Coordinates of N, CA and C in Angstrom, one line a residue:
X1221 N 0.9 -1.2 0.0 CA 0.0 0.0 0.0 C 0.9 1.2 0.0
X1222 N 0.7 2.1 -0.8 CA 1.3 3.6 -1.0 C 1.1 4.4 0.0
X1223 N 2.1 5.2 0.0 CA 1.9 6.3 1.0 C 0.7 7.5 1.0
X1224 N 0.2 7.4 -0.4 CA -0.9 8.4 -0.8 C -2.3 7.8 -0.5
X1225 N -2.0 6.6 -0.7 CA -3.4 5.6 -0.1 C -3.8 5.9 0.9
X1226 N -2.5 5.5 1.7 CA -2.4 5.7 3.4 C -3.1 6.9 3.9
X1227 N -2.2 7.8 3.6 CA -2.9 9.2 4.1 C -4.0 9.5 3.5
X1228 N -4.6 9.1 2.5 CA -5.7 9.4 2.1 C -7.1 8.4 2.5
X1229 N -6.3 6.9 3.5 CA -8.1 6.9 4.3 C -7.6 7.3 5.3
X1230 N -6.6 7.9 6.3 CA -6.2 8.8 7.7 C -7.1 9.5 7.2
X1231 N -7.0 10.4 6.5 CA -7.6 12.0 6.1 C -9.1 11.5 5.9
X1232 N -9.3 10.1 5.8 CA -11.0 10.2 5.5 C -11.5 9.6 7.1
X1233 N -10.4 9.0 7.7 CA -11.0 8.7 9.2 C -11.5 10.2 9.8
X1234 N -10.5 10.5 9.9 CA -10.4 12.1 10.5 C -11.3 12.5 10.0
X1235 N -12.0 12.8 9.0 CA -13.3 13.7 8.8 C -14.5 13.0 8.8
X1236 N -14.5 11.6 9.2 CA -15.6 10.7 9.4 C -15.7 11.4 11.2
X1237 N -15.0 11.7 12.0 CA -15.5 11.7 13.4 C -16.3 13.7 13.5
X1238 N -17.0 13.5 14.3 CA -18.0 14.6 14.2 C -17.3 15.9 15.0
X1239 N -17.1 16.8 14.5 CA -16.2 18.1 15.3 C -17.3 18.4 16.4
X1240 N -16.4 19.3 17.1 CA -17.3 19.9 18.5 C -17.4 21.3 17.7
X1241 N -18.9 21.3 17.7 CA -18.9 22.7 17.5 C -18.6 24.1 18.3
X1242 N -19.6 23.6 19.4 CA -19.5 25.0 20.5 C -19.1 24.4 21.9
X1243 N -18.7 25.4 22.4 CA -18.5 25.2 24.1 C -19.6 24.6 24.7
X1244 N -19.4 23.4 26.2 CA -20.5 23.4 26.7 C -20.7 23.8 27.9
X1245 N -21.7 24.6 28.3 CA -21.8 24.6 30.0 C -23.6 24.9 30.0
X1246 N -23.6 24.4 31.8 CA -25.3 24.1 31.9 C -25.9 25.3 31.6
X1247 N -27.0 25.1 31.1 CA -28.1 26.3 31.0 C -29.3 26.5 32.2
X1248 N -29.4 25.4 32.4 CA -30.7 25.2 33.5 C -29.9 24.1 34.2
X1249 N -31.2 24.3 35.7 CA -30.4 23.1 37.1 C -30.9 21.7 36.1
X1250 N -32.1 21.6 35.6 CA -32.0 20.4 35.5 C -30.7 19.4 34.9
X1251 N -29.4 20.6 33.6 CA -28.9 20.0 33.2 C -27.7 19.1 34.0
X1252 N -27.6 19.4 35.2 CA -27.2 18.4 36.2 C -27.8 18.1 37.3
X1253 N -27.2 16.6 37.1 CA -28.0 15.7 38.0 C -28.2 16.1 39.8
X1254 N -28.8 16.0 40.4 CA -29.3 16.2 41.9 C -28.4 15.6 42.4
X1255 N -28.0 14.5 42.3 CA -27.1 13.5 42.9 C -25.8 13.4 42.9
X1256 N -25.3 14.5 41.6 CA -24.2 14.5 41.3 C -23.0 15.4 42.6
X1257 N -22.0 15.0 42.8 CA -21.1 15.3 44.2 C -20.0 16.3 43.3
X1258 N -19.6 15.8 41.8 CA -19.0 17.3 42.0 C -18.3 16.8 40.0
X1259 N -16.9 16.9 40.0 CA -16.7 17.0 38.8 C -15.4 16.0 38.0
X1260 N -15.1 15.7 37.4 CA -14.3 14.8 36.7 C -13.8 15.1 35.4
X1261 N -12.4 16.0 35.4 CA -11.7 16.2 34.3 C -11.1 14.7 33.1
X1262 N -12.3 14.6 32.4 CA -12.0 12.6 31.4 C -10.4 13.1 30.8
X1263 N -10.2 12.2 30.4 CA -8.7 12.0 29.5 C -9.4 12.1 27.8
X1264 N -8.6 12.0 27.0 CA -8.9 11.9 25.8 C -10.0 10.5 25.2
X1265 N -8.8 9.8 25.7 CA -9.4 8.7 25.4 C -9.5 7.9 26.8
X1266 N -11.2 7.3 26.5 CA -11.9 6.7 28.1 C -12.7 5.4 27.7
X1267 N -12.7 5.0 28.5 CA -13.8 3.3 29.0 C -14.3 3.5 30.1
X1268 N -16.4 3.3 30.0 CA -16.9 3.4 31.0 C -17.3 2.3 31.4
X1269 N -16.8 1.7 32.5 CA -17.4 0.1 32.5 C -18.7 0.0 33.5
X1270 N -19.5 -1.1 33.6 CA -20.7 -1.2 34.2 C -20.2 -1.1 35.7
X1271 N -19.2 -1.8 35.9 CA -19.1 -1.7 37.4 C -17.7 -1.3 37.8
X1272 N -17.2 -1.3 38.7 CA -15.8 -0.5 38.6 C -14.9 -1.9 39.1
X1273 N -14.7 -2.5 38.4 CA -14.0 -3.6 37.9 C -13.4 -3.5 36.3
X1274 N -12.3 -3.9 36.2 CA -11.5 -4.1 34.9 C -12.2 -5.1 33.6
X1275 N -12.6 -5.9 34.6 CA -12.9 -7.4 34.0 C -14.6 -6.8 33.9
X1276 N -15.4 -5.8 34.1 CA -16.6 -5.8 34.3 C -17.2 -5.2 32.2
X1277 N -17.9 -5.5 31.8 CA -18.9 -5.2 30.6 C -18.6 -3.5 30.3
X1278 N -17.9 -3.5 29.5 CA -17.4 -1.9 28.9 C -18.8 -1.2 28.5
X1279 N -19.5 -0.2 28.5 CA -20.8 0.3 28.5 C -20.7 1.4 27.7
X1280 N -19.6 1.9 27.2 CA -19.1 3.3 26.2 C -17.7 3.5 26.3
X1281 N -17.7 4.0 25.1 CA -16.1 4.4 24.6 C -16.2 6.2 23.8
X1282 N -15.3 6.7 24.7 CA -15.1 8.5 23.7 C -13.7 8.4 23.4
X1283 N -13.6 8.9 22.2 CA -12.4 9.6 22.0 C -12.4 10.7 20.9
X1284 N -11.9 11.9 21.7 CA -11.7 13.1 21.6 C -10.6 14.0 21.6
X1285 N -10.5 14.8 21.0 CA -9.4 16.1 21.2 C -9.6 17.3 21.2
X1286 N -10.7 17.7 21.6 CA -11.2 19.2 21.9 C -11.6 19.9 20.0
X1287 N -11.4 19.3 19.4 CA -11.4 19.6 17.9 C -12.7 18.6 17.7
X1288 N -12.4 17.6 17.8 CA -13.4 16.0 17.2 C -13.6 15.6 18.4
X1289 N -15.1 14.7 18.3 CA -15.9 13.4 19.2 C -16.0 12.7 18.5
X1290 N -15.7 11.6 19.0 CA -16.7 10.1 18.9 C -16.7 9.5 19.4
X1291 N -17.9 8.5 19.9 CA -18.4 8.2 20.9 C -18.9 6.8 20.5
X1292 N -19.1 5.6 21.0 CA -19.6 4.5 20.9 C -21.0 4.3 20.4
X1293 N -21.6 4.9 20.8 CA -23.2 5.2 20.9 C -23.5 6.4 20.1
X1294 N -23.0 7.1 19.5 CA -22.9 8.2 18.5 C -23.6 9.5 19.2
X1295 N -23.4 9.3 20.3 CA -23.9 11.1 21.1 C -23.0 12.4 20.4
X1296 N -23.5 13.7 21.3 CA -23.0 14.2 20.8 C -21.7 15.1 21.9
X1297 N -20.9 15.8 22.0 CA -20.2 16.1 22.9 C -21.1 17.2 24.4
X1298 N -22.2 17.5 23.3 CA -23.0 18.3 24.8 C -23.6 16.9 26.0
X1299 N -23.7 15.5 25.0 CA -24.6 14.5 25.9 C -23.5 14.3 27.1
X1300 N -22.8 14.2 27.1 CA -21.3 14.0 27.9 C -20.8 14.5 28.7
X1301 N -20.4 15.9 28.2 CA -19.8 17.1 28.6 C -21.3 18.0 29.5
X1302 N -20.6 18.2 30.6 CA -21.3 19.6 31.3 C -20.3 20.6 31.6
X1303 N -18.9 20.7 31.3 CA -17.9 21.7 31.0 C -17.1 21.5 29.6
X1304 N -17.4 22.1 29.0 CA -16.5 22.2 27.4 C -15.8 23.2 26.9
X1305 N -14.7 23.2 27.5 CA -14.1 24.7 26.9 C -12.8 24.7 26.1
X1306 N -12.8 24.5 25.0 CA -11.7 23.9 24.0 C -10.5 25.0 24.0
X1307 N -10.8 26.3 24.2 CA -9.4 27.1 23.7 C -9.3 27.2 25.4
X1308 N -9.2 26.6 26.3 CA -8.7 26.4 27.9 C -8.8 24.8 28.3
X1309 N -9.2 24.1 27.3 CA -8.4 22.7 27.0 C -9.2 22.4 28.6
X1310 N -10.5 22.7 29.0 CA -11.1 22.4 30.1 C -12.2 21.0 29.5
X1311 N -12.3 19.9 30.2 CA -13.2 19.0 29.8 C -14.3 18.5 31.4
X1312 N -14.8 18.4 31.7 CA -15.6 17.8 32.9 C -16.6 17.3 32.7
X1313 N -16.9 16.1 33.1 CA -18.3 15.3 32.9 C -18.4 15.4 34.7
X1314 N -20.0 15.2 34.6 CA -20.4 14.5 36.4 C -20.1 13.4 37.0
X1315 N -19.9 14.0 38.7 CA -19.7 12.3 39.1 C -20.7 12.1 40.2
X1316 N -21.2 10.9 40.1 CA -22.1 10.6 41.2 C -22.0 10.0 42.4
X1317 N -20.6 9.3 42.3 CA -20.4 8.3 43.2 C -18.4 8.1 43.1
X1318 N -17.7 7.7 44.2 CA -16.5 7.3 44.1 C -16.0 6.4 44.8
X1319 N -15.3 5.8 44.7 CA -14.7 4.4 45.9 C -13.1 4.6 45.1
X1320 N -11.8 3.6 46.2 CA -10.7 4.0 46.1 C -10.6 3.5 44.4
X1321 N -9.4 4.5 43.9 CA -9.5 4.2 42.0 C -10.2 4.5 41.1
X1322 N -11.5 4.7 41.8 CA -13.1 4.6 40.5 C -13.5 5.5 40.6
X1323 N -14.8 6.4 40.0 CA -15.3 7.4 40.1 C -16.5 7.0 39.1
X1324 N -17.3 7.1 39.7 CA -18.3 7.2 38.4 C -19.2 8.0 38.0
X1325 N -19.3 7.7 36.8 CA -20.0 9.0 36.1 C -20.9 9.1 35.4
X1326 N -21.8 10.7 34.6 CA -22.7 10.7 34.1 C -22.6 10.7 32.5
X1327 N -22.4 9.8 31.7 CA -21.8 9.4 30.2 C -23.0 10.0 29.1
X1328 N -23.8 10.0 29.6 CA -25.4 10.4 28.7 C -26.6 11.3 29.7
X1329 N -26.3 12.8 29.4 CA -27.0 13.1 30.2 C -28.5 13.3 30.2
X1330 N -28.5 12.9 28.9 CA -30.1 12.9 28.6 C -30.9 12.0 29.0
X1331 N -30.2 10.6 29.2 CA -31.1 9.3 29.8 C -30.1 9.5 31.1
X1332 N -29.1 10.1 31.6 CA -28.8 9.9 32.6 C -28.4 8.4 32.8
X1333 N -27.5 8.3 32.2 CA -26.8 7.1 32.3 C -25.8 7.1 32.8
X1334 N -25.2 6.1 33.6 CA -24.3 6.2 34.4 C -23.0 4.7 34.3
X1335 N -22.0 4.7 34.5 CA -21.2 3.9 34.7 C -19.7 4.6 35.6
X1336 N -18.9 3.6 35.4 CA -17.4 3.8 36.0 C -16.2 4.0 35.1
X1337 N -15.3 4.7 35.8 CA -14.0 4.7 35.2 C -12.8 5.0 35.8
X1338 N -11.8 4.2 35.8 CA -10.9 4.2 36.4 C -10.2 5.4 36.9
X1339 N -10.0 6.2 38.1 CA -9.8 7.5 38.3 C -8.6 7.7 38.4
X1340 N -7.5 9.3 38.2 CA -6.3 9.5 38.0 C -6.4 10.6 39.3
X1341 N -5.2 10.9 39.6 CA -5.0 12.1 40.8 C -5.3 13.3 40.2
X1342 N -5.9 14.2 40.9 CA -6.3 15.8 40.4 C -7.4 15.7 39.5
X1343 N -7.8 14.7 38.9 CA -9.1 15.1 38.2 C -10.4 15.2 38.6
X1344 N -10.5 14.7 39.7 CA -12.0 14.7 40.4 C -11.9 15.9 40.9
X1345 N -13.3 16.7 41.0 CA -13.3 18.1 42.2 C -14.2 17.9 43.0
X1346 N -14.6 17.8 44.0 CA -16.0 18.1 44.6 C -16.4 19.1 44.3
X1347 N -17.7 19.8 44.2 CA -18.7 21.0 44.0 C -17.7 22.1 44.8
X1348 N -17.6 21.6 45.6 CA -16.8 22.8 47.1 C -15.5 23.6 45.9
X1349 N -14.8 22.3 45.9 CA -13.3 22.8 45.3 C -13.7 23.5 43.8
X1350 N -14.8 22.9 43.0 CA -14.4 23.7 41.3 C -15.1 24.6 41.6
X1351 N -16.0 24.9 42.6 CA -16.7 26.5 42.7 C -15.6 27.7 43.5
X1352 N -14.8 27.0 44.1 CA -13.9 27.9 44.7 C -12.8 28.4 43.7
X1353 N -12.9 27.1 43.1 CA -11.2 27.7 42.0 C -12.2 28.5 40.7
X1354 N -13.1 27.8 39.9 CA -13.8 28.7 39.1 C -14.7 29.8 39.0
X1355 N -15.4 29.3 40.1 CA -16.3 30.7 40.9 C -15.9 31.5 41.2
X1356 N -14.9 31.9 42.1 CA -14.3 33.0 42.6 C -13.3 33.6 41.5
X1357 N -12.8 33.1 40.4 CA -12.0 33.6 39.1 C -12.9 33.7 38.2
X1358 N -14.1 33.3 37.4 CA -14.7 34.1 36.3 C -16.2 34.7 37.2
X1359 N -16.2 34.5 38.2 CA -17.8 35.0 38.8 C -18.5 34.2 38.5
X1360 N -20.2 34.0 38.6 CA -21.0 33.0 38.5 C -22.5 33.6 37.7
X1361 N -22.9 32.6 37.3 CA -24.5 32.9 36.8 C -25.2 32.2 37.3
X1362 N -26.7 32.5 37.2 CA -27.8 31.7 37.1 C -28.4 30.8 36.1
X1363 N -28.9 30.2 36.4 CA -29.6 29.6 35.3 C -30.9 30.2 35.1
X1364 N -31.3 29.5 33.8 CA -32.4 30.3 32.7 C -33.7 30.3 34.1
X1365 N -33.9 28.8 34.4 CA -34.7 28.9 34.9 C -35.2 28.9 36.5
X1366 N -34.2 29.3 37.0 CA -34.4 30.3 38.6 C -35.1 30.8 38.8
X1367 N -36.7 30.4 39.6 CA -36.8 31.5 39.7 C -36.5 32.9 41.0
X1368 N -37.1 33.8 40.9 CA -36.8 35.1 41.8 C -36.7 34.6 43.1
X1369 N -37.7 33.7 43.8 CA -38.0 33.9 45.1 C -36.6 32.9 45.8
X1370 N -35.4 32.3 44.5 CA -34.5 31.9 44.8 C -33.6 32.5 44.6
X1371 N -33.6 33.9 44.1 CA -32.4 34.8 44.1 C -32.1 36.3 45.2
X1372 N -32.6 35.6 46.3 CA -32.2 36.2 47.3 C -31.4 36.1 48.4
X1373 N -30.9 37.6 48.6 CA -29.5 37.5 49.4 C -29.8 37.7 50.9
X1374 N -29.2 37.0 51.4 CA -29.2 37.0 52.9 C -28.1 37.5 53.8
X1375 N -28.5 38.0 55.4 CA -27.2 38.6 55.8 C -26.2 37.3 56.4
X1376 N -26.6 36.1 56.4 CA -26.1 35.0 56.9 C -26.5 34.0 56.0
X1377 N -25.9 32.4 56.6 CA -25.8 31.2 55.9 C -27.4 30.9 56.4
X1378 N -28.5 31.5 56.9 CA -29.5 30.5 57.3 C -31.2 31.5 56.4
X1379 N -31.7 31.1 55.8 CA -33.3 31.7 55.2 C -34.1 32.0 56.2
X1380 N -33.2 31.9 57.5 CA -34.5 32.9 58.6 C -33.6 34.3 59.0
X1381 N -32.4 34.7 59.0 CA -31.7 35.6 58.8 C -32.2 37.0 57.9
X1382 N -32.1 37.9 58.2 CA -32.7 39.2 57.7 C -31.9 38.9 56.0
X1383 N -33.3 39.7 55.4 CA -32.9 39.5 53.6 C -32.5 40.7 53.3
X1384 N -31.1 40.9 53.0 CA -30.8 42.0 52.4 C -30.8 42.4 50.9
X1385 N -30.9 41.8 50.0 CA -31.3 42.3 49.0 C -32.0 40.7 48.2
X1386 N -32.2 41.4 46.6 CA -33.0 40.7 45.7 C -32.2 40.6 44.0
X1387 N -31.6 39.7 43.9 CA -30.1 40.0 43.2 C -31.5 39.6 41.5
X1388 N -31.6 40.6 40.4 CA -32.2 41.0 39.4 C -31.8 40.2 38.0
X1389 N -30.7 41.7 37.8 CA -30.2 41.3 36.3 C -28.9 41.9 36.6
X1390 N -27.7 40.9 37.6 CA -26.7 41.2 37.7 C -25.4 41.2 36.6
X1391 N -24.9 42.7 36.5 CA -23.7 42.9 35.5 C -23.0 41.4 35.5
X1392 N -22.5 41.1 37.0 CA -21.4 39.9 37.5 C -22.1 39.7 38.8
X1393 N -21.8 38.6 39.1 CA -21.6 38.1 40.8 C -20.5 37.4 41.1
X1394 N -19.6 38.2 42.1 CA -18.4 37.5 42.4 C -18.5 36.9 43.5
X1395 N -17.8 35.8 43.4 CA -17.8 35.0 44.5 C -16.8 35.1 45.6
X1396 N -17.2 34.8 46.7 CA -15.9 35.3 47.7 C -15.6 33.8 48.1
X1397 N -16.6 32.9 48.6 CA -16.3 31.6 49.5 C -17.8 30.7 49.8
X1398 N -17.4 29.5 49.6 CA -18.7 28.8 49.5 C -18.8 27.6 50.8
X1399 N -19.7 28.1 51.6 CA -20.2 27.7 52.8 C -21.2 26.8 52.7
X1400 N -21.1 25.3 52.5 CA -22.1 24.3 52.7 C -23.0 24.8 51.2
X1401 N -24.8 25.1 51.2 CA -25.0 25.1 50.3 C -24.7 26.7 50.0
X1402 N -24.5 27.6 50.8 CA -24.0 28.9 50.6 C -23.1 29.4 49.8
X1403 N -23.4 30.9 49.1 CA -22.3 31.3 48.9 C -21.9 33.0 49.2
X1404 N -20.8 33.3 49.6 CA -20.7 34.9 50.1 C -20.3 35.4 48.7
X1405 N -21.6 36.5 48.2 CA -20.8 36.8 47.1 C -21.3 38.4 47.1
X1406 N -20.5 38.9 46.1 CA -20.9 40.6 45.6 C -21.8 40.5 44.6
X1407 N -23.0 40.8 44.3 CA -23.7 41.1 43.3 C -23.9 42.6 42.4
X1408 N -22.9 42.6 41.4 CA -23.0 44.2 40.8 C -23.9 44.3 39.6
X1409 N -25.0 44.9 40.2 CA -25.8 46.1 39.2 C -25.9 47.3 38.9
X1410 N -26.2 47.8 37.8 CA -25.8 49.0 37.7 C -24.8 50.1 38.3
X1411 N -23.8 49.4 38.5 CA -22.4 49.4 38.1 C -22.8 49.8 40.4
X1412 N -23.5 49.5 40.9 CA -23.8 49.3 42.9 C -23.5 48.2 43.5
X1413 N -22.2 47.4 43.7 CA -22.4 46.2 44.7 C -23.0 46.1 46.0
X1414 N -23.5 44.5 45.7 CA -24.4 44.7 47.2 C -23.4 43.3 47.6
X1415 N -23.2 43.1 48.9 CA -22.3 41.8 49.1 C -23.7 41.2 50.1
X1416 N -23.6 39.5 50.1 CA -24.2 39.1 51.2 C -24.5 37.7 50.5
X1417 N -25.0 36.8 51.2 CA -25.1 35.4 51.5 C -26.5 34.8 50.4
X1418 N -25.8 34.0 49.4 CA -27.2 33.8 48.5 C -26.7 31.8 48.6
X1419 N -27.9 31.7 47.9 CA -28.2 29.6 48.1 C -27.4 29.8 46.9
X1420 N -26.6 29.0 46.5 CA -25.6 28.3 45.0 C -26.6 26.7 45.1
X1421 N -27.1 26.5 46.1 CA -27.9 24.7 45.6 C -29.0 24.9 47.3
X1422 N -29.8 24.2 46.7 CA -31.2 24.0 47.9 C -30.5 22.7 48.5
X1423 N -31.7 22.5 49.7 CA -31.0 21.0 50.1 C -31.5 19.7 49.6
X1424 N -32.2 19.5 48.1 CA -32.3 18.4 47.5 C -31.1 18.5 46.8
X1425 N -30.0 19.4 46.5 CA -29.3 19.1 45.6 C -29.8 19.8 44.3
X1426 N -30.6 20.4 43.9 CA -31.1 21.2 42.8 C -30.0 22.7 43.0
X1427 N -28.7 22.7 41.9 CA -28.1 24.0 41.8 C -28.6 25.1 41.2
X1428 N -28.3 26.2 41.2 CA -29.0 27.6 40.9 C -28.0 28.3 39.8
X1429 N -26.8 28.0 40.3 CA -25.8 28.6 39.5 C -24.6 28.1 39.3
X1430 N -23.4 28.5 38.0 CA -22.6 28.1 37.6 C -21.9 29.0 37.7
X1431 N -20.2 28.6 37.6 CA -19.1 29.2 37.6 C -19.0 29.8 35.8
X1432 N -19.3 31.4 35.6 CA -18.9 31.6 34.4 C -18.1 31.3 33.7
X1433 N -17.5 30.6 33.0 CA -16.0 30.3 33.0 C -16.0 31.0 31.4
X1434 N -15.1 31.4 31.1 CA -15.3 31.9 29.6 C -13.5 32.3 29.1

């Protein structure tokens, strides 16, 4: 076989796998799960097995490079991804569960499917840790569908605590430090901060907001 052969089905693999179009990050709470404990930076290339065993029934296969997806099951990089940020080479799927080595995760978030995958050091975050490192460096949003009587700021961590304000259609919200479901942050409108104590997640686990990351 020739060298022009060669590269010429490379070059037809390569445009058989589906590019990532756009960045992903959640729009609404629903797009993550209640259950989910925090975050998981995948590798390129990953195996999700049914159980967190080596020897257990392989359940999906990605392989990616922030350019191209493909996927076993022919998803698309949003079904996967609840962090996609290709020119900061940021990737994060959900995790729901972890034991020593394993972590498991949310592979299809539309049916919410779930399996395991062998885990590496630094890639898991809890909620606590990637809101502190990304929340407090790009500020935070809400989601689409919040509503108002959850976007209120308190002078403390507790909803019987006097309400100091009613955060609108904030320029930014910066984050200072995230206290259990709390978080202390600045809310700037119309160019007025107001600082004080707003919910980032209720106690079902239903989140309100995300770390802007951009």
């Amino acid at each position: 076989m020739n060298k022009r052969l060669i590269l010429s089905i490379l070059l037809s693999i390569l445009f058989m796998l589906p590019s990532i179009a756009d960045d992903v990050l959640p729009k609404k709470s629903s797009d993550i799960n209640f259950d989910a404990i925090g975050l998981y930076q995948v590798p390129l290339k990953f195996s999700v097995y049914q159980m967190p065993d080596k020897k257990a029934d392989i359940i999906y296969r990605a392989n990616w490079d922030y350019k191209t997806f493909n996927s076993s099951n022919d998803q698309t990089a949003d079904d996967l991804f609840t962090v996609l940020i290709q020119e900061k080479e940021l990737a994060y799927v959900q995790v729901t569960d972890y034991i020593e080595d394993w972590v498991e995760i949310i592979y299809d978030k539309s049916n919410h499917k779930k399996g395991w995958i062998p885990s590496e050091d630094l890639r898991f975050m809890t909620w606590r840790s990637f809101y502190n490192m990304y929340g407090r460096k790009y500020g935070l949003y809400y989601f689409a569908n919040v509503q108002n009587d959850s976007k209120k700021m308190y002078s403390s961590t507790d909803e019987e605590s006097q309400i100091i304000g009613q955060i609108n259609k904030p320029l930014k919200i910066k984050l200072t430090v995230i206290k259990g479901n709390w978080g202390l942050v600045t809310s700037v409108e119309n160019n007025n901060g107001k600082s004080g104590y707003i919910r980032w997640r209720n106690d079902n686990g239903e989140i309100y907001l995300f770390p802007a990351i951009k």
